[in-house]
Every structure is written in C-alpha cells, then in structure tokens.
mmCIF file of C-alpha atoms in Angstrom:
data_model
loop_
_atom_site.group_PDB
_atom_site.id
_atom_site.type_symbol
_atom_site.label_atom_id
_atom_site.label_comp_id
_atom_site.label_asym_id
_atom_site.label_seq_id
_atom_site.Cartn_x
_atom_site.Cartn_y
_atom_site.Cartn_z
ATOM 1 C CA UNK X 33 -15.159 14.366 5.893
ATOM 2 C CA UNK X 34 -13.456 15.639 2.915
ATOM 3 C CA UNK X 35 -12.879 13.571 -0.446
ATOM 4 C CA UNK X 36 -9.319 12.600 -1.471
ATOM 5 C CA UNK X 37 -9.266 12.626 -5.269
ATOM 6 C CA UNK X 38 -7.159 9.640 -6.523
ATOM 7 C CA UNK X 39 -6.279 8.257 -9.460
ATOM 8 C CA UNK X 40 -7.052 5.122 -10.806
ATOM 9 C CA UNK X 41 -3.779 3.485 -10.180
ATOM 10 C CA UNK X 42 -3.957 4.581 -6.942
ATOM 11 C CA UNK X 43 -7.003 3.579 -6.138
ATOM 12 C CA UNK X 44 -6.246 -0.041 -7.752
ATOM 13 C CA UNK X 45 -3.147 0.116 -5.072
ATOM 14 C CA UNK X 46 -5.287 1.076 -2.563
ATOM 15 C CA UNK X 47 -7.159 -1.807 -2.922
ATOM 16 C CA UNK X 48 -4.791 -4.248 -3.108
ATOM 17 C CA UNK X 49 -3.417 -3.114 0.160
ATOM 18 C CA UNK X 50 -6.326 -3.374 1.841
ATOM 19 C CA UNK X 51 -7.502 -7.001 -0.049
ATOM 20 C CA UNK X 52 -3.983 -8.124 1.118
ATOM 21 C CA UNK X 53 -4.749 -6.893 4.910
ATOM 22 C CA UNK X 54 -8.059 -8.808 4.805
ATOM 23 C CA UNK X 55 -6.438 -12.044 3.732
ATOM 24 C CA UNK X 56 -3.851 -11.884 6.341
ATOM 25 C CA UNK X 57 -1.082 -11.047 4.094
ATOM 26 C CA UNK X 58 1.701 -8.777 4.628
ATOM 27 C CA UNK X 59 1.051 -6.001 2.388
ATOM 28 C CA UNK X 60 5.008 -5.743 0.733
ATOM 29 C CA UNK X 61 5.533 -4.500 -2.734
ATOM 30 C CA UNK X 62 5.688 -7.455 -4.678
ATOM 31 C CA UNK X 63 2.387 -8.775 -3.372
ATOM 32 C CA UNK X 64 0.837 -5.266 -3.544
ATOM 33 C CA UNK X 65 1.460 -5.450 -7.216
ATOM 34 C CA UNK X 66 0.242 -8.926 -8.034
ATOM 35 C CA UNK X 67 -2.729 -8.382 -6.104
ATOM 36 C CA UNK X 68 -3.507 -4.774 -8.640
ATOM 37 C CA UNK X 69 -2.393 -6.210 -11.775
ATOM 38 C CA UNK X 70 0.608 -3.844 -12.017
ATOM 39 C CA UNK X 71 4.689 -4.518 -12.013
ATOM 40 C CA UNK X 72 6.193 -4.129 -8.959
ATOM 41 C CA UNK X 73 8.159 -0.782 -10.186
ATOM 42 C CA UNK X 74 4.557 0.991 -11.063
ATOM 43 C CA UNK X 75 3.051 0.404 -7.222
ATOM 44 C CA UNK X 76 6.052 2.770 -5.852
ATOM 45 C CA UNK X 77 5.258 6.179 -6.782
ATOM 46 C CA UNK X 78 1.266 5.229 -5.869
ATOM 47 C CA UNK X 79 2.440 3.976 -3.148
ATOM 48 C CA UNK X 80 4.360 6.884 -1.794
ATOM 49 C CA UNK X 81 1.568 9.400 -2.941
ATOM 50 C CA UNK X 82 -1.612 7.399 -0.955
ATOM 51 C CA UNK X 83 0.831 7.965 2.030
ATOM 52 C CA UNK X 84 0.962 11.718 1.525
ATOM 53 C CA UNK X 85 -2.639 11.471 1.172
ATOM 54 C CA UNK X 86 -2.669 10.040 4.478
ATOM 55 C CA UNK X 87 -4.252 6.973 3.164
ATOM 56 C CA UNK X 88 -1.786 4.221 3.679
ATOM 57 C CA UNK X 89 1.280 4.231 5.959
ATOM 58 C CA UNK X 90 4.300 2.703 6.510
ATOM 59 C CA UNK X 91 6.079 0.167 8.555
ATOM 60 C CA UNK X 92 9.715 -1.332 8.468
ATOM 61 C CA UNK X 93 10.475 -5.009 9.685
ATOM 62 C CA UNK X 94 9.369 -5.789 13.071
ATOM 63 C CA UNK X 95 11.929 -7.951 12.953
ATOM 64 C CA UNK X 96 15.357 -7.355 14.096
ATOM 65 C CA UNK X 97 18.396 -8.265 11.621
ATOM 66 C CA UNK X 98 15.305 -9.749 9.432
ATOM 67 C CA UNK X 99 14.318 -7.413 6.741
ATOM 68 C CA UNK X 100 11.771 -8.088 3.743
ATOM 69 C CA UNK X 101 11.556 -4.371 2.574
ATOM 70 C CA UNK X 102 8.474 -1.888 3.897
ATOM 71 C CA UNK X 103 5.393 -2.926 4.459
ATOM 72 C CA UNK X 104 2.240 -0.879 3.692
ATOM 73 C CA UNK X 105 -0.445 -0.514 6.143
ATOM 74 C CA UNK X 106 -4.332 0.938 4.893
ATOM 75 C CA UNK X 107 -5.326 3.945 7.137
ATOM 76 C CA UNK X 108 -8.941 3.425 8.296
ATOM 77 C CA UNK X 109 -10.925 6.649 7.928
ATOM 78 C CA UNK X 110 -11.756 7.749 11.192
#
C-alpha cells in the first residue's frame, strides 16, 4: 500500500474525524475543529485536501429540506 504524506494539520483533522466517528458524532466542521484544537476556518482547506488524498469523503444532509452543512466521512484503508 503506498504512504500518503500529510501534514500535521491534516493529520490532526484526520483524527478528529475519525475520534468524532467513533463517538457517534456527526463529523461537521464545527465539531471537526473543536475536536483538533483548530478554528473552524483552518479545518477547510485540510479538509478538502485529505479528500483529494482519498482519505476522507463527503456527504450532504440525508435529510431533505434539513441541512446542517457537509459532513465528513474517514475512508478506511482497504
């Protein structure tokens, strides 16, 4: 399997994603950031850059006519 290289902010994103998954938590921006220690505003770009890495993906409101913003979903290597 090949190594992604990542920075640390990513990585801290990553992370959080992923804690916030475990927990049961839908993995939105605002939470994202709380959970890694960041302002909302810095998880963006990581955010969008893990899911050209393939790393995390993402998902609108299941909902209809109810929208909270994207969530972000961790990619499980396969």
């Amino acid at each position: 399997m090949q190594q992604v290289r990542l920075s640390e902010v990513e990585v801290r994103v990553y992370e959080a994603v992923s804690v916030l998954e475990t927990r049961g938590q839908v993995p939105y921006p605002d939470l994202i950031a709380a959970e890694a220690g960041l302002a909302e505003q810095d998880v963006h770009a990581p955010l969008h850059q893990l899911t050209e890495k393939g790393l995390l993906h993402r998902e609108d409101s299941p909902l209809a006519g109810l929208d909270f913003g994207p969530r972000w979903c961790a990619r499980q290597p396969a």
